CSV table of C-alpha atoms in Angstrom, one decimal:
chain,number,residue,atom,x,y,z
A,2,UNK,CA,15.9,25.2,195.6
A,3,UNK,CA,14.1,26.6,198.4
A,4,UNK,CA,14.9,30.2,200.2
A,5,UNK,CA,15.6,28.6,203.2
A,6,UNK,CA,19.1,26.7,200.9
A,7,UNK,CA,20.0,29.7,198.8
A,8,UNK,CA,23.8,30.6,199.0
A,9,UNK,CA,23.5,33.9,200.7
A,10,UNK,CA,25.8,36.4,199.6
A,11,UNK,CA,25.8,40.1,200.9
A,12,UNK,CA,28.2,42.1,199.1
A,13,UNK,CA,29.0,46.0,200.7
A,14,UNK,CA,28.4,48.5,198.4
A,15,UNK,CA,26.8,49.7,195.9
A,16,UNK,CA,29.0,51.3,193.5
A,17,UNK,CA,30.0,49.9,190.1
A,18,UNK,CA,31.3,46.8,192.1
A,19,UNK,CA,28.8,46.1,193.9
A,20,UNK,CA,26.6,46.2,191.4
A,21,UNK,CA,28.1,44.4,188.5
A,22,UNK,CA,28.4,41.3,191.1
A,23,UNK,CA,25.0,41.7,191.5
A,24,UNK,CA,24.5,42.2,187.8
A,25,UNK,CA,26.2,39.1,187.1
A,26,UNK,CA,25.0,37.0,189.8
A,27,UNK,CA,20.9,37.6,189.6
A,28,UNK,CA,19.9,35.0,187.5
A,29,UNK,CA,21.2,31.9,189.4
A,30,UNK,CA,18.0,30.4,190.6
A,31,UNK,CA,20.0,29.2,194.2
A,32,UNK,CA,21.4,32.6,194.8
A,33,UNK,CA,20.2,35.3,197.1
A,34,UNK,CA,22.0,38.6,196.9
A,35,UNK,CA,21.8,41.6,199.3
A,36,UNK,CA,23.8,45.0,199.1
A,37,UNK,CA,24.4,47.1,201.5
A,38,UNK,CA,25.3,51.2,201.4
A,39,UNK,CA,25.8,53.4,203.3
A,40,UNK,CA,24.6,55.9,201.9
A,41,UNK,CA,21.0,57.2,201.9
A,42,UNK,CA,20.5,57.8,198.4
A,43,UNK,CA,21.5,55.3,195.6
A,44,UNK,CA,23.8,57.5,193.3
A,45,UNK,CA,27.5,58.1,192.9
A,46,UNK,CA,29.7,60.7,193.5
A,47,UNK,CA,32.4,61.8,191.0
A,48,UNK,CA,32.7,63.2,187.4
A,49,UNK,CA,34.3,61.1,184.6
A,50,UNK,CA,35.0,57.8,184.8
A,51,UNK,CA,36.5,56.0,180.9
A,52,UNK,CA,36.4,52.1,180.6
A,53,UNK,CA,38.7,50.4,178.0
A,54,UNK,CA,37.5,47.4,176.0
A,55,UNK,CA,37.6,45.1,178.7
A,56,UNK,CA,35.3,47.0,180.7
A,57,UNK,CA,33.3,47.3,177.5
A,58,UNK,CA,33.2,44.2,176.8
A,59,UNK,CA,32.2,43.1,180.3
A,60,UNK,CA,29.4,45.3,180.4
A,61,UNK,CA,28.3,43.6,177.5
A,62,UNK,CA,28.8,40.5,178.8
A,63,UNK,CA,26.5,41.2,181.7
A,64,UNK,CA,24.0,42.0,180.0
A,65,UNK,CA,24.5,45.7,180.4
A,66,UNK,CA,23.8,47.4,176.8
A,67,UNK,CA,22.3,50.5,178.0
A,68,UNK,CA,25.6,51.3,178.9
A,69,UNK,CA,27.3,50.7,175.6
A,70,UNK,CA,24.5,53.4,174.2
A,71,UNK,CA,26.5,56.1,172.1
A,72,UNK,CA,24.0,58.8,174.2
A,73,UNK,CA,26.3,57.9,177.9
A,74,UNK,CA,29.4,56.4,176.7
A,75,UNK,CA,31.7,58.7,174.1
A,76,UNK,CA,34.3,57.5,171.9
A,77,UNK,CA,37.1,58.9,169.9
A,78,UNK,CA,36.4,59.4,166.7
A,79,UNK,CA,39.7,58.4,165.9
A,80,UNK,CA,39.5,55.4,167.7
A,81,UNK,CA,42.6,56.3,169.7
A,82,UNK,CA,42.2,55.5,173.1
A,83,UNK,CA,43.9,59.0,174.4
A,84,UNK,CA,45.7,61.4,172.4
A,85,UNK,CA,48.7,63.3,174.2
A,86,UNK,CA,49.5,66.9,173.1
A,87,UNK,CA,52.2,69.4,174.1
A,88,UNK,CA,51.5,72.1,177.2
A,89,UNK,CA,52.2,74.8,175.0
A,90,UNK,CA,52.2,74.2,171.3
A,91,UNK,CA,49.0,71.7,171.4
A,92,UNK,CA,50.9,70.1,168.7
A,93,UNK,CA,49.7,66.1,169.3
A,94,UNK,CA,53.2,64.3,170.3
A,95,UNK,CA,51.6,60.7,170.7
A,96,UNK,CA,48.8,58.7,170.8
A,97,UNK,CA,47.6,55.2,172.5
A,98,UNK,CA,46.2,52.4,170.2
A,99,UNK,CA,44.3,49.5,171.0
A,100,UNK,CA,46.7,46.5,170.3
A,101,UNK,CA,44.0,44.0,169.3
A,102,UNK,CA,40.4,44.5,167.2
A,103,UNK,CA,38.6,46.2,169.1
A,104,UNK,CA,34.6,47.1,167.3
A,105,UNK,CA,33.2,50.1,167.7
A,106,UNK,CA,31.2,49.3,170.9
A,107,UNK,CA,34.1,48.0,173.0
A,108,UNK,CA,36.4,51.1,172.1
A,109,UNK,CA,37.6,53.3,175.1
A,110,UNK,CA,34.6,55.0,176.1
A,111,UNK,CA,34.0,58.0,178.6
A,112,UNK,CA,31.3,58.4,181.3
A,113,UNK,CA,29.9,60.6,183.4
A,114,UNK,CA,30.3,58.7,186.2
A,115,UNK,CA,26.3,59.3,187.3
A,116,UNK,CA,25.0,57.9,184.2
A,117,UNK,CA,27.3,54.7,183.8
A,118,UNK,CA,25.9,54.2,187.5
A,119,UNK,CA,22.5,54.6,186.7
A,120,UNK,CA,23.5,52.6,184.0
A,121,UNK,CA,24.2,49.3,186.2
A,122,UNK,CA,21.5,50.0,188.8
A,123,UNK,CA,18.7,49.8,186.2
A,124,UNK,CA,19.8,45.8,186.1
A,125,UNK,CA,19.7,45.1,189.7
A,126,UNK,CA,15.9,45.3,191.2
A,127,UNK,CA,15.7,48.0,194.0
A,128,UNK,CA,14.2,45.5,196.9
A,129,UNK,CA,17.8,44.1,197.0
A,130,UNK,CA,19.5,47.2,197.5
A,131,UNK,CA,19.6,48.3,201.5
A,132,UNK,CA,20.4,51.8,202.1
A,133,UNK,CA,22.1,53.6,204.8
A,134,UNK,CA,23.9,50.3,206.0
A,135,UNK,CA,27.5,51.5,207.1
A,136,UNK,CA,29.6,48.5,207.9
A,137,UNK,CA,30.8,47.7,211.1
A,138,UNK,CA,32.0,44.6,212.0
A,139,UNK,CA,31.4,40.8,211.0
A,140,UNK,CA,31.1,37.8,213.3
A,141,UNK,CA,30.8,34.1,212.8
A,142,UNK,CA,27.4,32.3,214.8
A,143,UNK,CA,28.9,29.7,216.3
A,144,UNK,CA,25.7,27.4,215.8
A,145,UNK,CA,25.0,28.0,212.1
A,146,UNK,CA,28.9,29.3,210.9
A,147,UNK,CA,27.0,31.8,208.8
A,148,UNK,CA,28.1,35.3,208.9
A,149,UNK,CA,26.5,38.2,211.0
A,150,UNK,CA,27.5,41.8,209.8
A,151,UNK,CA,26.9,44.2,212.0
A,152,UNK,CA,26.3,48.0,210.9
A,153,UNK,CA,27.2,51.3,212.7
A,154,UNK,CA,23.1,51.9,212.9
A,155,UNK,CA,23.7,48.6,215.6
A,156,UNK,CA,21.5,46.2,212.7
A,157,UNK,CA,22.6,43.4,211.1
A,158,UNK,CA,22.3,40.6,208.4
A,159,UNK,CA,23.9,37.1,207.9
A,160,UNK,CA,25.2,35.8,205.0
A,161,UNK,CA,27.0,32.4,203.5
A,162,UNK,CA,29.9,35.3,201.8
A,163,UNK,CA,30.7,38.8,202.1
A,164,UNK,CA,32.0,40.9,199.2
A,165,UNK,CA,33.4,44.0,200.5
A,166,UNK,CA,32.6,46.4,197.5
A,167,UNK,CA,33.1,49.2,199.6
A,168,UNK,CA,35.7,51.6,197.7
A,169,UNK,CA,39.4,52.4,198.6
A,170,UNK,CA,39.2,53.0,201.7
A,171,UNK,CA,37.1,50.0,202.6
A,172,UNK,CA,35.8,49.0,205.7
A,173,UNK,CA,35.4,46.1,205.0
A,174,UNK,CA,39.1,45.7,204.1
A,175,UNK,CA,40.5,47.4,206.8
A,176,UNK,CA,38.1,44.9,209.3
A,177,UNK,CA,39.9,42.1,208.4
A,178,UNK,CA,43.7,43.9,207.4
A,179,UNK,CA,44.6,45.9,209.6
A,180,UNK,CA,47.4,47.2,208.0
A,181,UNK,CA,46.1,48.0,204.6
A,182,UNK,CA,44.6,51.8,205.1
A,183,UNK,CA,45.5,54.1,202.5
A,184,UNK,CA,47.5,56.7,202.2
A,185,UNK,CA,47.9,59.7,200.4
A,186,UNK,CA,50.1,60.1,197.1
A,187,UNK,CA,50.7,63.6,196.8
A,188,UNK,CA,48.4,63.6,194.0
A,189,UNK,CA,45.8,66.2,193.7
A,190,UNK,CA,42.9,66.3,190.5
A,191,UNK,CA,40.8,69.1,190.2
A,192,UNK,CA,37.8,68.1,188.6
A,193,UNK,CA,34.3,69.3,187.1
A,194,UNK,CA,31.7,67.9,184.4
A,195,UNK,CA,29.4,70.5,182.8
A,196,UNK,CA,27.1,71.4,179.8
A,197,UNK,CA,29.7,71.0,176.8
A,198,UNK,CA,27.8,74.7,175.8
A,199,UNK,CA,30.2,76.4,178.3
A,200,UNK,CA,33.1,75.7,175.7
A,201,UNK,CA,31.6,75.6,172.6
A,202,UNK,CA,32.9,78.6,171.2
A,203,UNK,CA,36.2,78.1,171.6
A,204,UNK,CA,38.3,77.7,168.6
A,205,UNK,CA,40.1,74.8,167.6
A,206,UNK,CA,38.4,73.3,170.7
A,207,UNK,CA,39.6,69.3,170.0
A,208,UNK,CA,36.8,67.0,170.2
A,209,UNK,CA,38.1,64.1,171.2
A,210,UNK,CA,39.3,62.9,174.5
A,211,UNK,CA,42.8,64.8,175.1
A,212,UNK,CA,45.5,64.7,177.7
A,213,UNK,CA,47.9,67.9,177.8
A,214,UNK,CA,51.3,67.4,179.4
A,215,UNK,CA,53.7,69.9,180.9
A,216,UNK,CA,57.0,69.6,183.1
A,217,UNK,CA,55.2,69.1,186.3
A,218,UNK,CA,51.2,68.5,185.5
A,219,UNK,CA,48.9,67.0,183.1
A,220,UNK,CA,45.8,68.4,182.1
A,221,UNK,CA,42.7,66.1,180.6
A,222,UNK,CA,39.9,67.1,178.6
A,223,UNK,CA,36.8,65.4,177.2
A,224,UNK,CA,33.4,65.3,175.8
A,225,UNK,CA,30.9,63.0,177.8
A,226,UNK,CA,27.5,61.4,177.3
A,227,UNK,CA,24.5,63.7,177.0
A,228,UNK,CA,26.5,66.9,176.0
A,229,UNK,CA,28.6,67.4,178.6
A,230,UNK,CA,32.2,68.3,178.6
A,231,UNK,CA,34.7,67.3,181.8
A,232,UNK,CA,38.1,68.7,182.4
A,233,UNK,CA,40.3,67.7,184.4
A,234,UNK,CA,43.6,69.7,186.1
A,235,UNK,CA,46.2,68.0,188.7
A,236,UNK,CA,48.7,69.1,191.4
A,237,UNK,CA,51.7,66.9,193.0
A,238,UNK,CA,52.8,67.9,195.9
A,239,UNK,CA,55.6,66.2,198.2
A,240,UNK,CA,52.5,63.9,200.9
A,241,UNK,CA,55.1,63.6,203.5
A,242,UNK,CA,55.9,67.7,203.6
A,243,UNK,CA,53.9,68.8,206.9
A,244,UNK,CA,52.3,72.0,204.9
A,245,UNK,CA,51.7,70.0,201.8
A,246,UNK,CA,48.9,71.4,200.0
A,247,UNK,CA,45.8,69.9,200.0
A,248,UNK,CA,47.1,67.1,203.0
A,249,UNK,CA,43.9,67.5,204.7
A,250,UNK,CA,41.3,68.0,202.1
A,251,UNK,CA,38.5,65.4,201.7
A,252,UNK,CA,36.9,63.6,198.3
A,253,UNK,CA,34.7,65.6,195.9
A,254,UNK,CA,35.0,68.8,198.3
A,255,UNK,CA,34.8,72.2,196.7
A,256,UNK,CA,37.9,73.4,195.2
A,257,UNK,CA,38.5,77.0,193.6
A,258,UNK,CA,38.4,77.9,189.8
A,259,UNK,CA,41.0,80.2,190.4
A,260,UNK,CA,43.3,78.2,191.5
A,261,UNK,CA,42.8,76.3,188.3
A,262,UNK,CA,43.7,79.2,186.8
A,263,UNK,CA,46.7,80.0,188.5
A,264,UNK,CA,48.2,76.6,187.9
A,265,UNK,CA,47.7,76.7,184.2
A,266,UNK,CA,48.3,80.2,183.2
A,267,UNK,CA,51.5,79.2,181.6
A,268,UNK,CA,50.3,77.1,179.5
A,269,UNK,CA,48.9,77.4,175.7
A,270,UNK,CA,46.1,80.1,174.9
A,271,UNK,CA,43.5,77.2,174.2
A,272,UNK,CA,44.1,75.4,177.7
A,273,UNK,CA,43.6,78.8,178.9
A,274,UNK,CA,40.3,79.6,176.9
A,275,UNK,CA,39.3,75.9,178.7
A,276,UNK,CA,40.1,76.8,181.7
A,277,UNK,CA,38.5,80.3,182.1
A,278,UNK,CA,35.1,78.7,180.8
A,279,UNK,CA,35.0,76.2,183.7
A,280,UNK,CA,32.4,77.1,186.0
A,281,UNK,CA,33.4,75.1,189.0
A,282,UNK,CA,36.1,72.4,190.2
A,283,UNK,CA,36.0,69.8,192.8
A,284,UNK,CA,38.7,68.3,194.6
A,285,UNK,CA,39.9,64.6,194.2
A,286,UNK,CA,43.0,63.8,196.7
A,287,UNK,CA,44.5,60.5,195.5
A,288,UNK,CA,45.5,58.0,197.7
A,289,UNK,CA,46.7,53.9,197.7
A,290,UNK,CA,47.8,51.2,199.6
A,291,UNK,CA,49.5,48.4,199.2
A,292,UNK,CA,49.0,45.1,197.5
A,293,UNK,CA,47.5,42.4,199.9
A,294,UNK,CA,48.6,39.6,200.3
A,295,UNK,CA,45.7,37.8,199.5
A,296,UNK,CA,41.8,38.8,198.8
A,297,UNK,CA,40.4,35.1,200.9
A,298,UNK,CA,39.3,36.7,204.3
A,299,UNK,CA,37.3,35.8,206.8
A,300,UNK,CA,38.3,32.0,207.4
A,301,UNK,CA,37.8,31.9,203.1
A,302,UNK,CA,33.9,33.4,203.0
A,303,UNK,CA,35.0,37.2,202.7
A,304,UNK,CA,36.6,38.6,199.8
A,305,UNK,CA,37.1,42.0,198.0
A,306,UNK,CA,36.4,43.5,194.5
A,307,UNK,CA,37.1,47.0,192.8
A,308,UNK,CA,38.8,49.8,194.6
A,309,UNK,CA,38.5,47.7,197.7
A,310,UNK,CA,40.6,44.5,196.5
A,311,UNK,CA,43.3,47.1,194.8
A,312,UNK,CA,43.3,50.5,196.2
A,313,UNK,CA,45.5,51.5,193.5
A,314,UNK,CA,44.4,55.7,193.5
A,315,UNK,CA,42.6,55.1,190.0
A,316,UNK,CA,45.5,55.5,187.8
A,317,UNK,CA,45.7,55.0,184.0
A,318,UNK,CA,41.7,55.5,184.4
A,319,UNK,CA,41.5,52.1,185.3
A,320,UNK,CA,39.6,51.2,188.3
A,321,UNK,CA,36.3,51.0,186.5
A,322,UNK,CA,37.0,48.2,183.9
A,323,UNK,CA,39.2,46.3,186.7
A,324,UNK,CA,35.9,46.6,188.9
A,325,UNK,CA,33.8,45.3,186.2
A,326,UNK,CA,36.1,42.5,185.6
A,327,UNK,CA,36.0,41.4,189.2
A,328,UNK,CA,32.3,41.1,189.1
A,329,UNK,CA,32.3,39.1,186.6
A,330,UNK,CA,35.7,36.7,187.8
A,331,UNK,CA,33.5,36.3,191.1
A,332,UNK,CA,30.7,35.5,189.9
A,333,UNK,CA,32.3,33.0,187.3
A,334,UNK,CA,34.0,31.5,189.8
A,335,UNK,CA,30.6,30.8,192.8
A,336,UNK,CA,29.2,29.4,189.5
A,337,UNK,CA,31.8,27.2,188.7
A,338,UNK,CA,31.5,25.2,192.0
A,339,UNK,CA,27.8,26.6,192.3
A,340,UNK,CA,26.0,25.4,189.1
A,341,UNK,CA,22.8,26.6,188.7
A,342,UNK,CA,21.4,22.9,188.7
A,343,UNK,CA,22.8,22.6,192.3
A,344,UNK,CA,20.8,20.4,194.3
A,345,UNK,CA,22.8,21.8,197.5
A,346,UNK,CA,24.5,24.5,199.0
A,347,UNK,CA,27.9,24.8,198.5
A,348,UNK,CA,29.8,23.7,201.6
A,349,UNK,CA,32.9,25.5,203.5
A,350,UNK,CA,35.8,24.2,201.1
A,351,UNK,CA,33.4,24.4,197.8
A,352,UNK,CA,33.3,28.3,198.9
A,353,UNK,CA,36.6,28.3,199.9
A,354,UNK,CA,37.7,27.3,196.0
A,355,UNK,CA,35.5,29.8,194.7
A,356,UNK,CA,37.2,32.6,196.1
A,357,UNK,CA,40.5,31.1,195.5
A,358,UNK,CA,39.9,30.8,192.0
A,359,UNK,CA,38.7,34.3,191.8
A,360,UNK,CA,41.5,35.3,193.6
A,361,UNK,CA,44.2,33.6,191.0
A,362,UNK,CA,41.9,34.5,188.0
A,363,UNK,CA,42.3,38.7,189.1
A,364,UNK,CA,44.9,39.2,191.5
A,365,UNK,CA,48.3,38.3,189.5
A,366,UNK,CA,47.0,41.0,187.3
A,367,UNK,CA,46.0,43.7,189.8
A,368,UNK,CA,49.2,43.2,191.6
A,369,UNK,CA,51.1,44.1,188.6
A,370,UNK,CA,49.0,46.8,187.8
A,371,UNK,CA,49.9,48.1,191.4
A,372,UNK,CA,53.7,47.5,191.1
A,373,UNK,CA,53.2,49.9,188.0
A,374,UNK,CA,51.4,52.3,189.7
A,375,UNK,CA,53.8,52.9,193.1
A,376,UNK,CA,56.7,53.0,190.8
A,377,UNK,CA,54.7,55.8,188.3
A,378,UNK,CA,54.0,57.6,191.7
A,379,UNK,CA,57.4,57.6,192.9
A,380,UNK,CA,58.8,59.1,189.8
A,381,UNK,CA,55.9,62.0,189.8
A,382,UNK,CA,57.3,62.6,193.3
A,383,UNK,CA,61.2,63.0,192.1
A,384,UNK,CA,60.1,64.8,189.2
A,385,UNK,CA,58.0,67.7,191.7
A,386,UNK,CA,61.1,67.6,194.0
A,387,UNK,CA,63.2,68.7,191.2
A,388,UNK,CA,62.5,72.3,191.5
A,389,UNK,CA,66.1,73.6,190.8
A,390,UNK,CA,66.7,71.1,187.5
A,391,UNK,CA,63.0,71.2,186.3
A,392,UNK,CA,62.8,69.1,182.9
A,393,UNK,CA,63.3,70.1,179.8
A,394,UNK,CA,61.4,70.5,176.8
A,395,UNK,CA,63.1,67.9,175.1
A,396,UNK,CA,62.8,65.5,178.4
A,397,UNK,CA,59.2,66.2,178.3
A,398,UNK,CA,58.7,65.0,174.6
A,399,UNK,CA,60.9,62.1,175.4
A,400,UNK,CA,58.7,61.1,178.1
A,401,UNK,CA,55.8,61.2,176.5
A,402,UNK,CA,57.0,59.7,173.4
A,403,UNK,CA,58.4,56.7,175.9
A,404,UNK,CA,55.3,56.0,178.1
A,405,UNK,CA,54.7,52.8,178.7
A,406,UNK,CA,51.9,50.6,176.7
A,407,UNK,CA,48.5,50.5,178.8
A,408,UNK,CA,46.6,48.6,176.4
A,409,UNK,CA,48.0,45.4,178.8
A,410,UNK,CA,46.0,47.0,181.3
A,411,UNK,CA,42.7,48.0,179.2
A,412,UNK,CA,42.5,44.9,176.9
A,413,UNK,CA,43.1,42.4,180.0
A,414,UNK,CA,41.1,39.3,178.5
A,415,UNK,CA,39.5,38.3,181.9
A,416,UNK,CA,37.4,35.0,180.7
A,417,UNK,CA,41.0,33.8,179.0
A,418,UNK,CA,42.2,34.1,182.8
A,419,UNK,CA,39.5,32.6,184.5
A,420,UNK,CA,39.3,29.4,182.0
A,421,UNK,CA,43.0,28.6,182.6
A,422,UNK,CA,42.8,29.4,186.2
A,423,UNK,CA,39.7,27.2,186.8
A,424,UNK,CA,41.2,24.2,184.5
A,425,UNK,CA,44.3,24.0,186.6
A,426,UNK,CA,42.0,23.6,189.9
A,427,UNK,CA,42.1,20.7,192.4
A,428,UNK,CA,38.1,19.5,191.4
A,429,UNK,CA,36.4,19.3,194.7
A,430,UNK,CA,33.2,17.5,194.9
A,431,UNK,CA,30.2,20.4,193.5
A,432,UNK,CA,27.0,21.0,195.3
């Protein structure tokens, strides 16, 4: 097929979900795919990121094995997914477990989030990638119906679809809904990745990844890829109080190691040995929004994946396995009306399924992984407004002991929901 009848697809953003549905796009012979970032430099900005077996497993499906690579990804040991201890005694109270086989390569993996990045982008070539492209607005041309994006630097680019793979707070999403800005939780993490050498000598130091709970925080820690070592501390505060701490501070902004300290110098000698070796902390306000209600935009050729689709604040370490699975969900789903022996483009209503399909394949899924998440949010916001009946001791080993299952969430077979959703599909004629 020649350029000039390539399906055009521009997708905004170049994170993980932007570039897994380039990933799993590139090799269809009538498909041309842009991104678009605003940033100036390719890279990401965070510290850890984990990704159960399903993001495992879709990186793998994708082609993506550099990720998989014992020297960036780090597993338990114990093949425990996370391992819950006690805010004082260390003593280890619970544990998750994968509910299904799971080999070695798909276990529950931990990233620093720079190298599972780097990871993806070495799969996508570089001449696709357009930096410094902040997204403004999108128009339909009323002669060709293709879609003119306009950025804030006043260029543009047309397209046959737009995927907005532009994060939580998404442009791109907010163009088209109005209504679906995010907000703040309450929520607060304090985090930093650094040379694993800044802890080694503490004793009884566990070497797997760890999550400490106590009456009114959590505290996370973890090796990483290339000998580093991340910890992670957290604060809830009540996001509708007017003097709320931290209401006004921004993404990956410079916190203060001694406030770190403050917050966690109750707790057990070894979570305080961590915490005095940390040699920075950044700051990670949490926010969400609310489901849509549905991910077909733009008169059905704009559509969302990742953080941008489900803004649901990154809980149960989540987002980056969901973003993975949407890349490969949209990508299954152009394919399946857009074969790669099309002799065509697709037309309006082929496009139109495609994205409904995708839609139906992911969204039942996110949605309930949203409904989860409000209601976790809303009982971390009674719990911090109990100040004068805090919980007790045994309350705390009760709820930890009663957590809910995640492995629904991390072991979410996304090519089981795809081939049902795609077989139960009104067949339209395919290009």
């Amino acid at each position: 097929m020649t350029e000039t009848y390539k399906l055009r697809i521009a997708i905004i953003g170049a994170g993980i979900a932007g570039l897994g549905v380039a990933i799993a796009l590139k090799n269809h012979p009538a498909i041309d795919v842009q991104l678009y970032e605003k940033s100036a430099e390719l890279k990401e900005i965070g510290a850890s990121i984990a990704l159960g077996p399903n993001g495992m497993r879709t990186l793998e499906r994708l082609g993506v094995d550099n990720a998989l690579e014992d020297e960036i990804a780090f597993r338990n040991k114990s093949r425990y997914p996370m391992i819950y201890r006690h805010w004082q005694t260390n003593e280890i109270l619970s544990t998750d477990s994968h509910a299904g086989e799971v080999e070695y390569r798909h276990l529950t993996s931990r990233f620093y989030r720079a190298h599972l990045h780097d990871a993806l982008a070495q799969h996508v070539d570089p001449s696709r990638i357009h930096l410094s492209k902040s997204f403004e607005s999108v128009t339909t041309d009323a002669a060709t119906q293709q879609l003119l994006i306009t950025f804030t630097d006043k260029t543009t680019a047309t397209a046959d679809i737009i995927v907005g793979a532009d994060g939580i707070h998404s442009p791109v999403r907010t163009f088209f809904v109005p209504t679906s800005s995010t907000g703040w939780t309450g929520w607060v993490a304090f985090r930093s990745v650094f040379p694993y050498s800044h802890v080694a000598h503490i004793q009884d130091l566990p070497d797997e990844a760890n999550h400490f709970w106590g009456p009114d925080r959590t505290f996370f820690i973890s090796k990483l890829g290339k000998d580093l070592f991340t910890v992670v501390g957290s604060y809830q505060a009540d996001p509708n109080a007017p003097d709320a701490p931290y209401k006004d501070s921004t993404w990956n902004s410079d916190g203060d190691v001694n406030v770190l300290k403050e917050f966690y110098k109750d707790w057990s000698p070894l979570v305080r040995q961590i915490v005095d070796a940390v040699p920075y902390t950044r700051i990670y306000p949490n926010s969400a929004a609310q489901t849509l209600d549905t991910w077909v935009l733009g008169g059905g050729k704009v559509t969302l994946a990742g953080d941008a689709a489900h803004a649901h604040g990154g809980a149960f370490a989540a987002g980056g396995s969901l973003a993975l699975d949407d890349a490969w969900a949209f990508a299954a789903s152009i394919s399946h009306v857009f074969p790669e022996n099309a002799t065509r483009k697709p037309t309006d209503a082929e496009i139109l399924q495609a994205l409904r399909i995708y839609e139906k394949t992911r969204k039942p899924h996110t949605d309930k992984v949203m409904r989860v998440v409000h209601d976790n949010n809303t009982k971390k916001l009674a719990r911090a407004s109990q100040a004068g009946d805090p919980e007790t001791d045994e309350q705390l080993r009760a709820r930890i002991k009663n957590r809910a299952d995640p492995s629904w969430i991390h072991e979410h077979d996304v090519q089981a929901a795809f081939a049902q959703t795609a077989a139960t599909q009104l067949d339209v004629p395919r290009a």
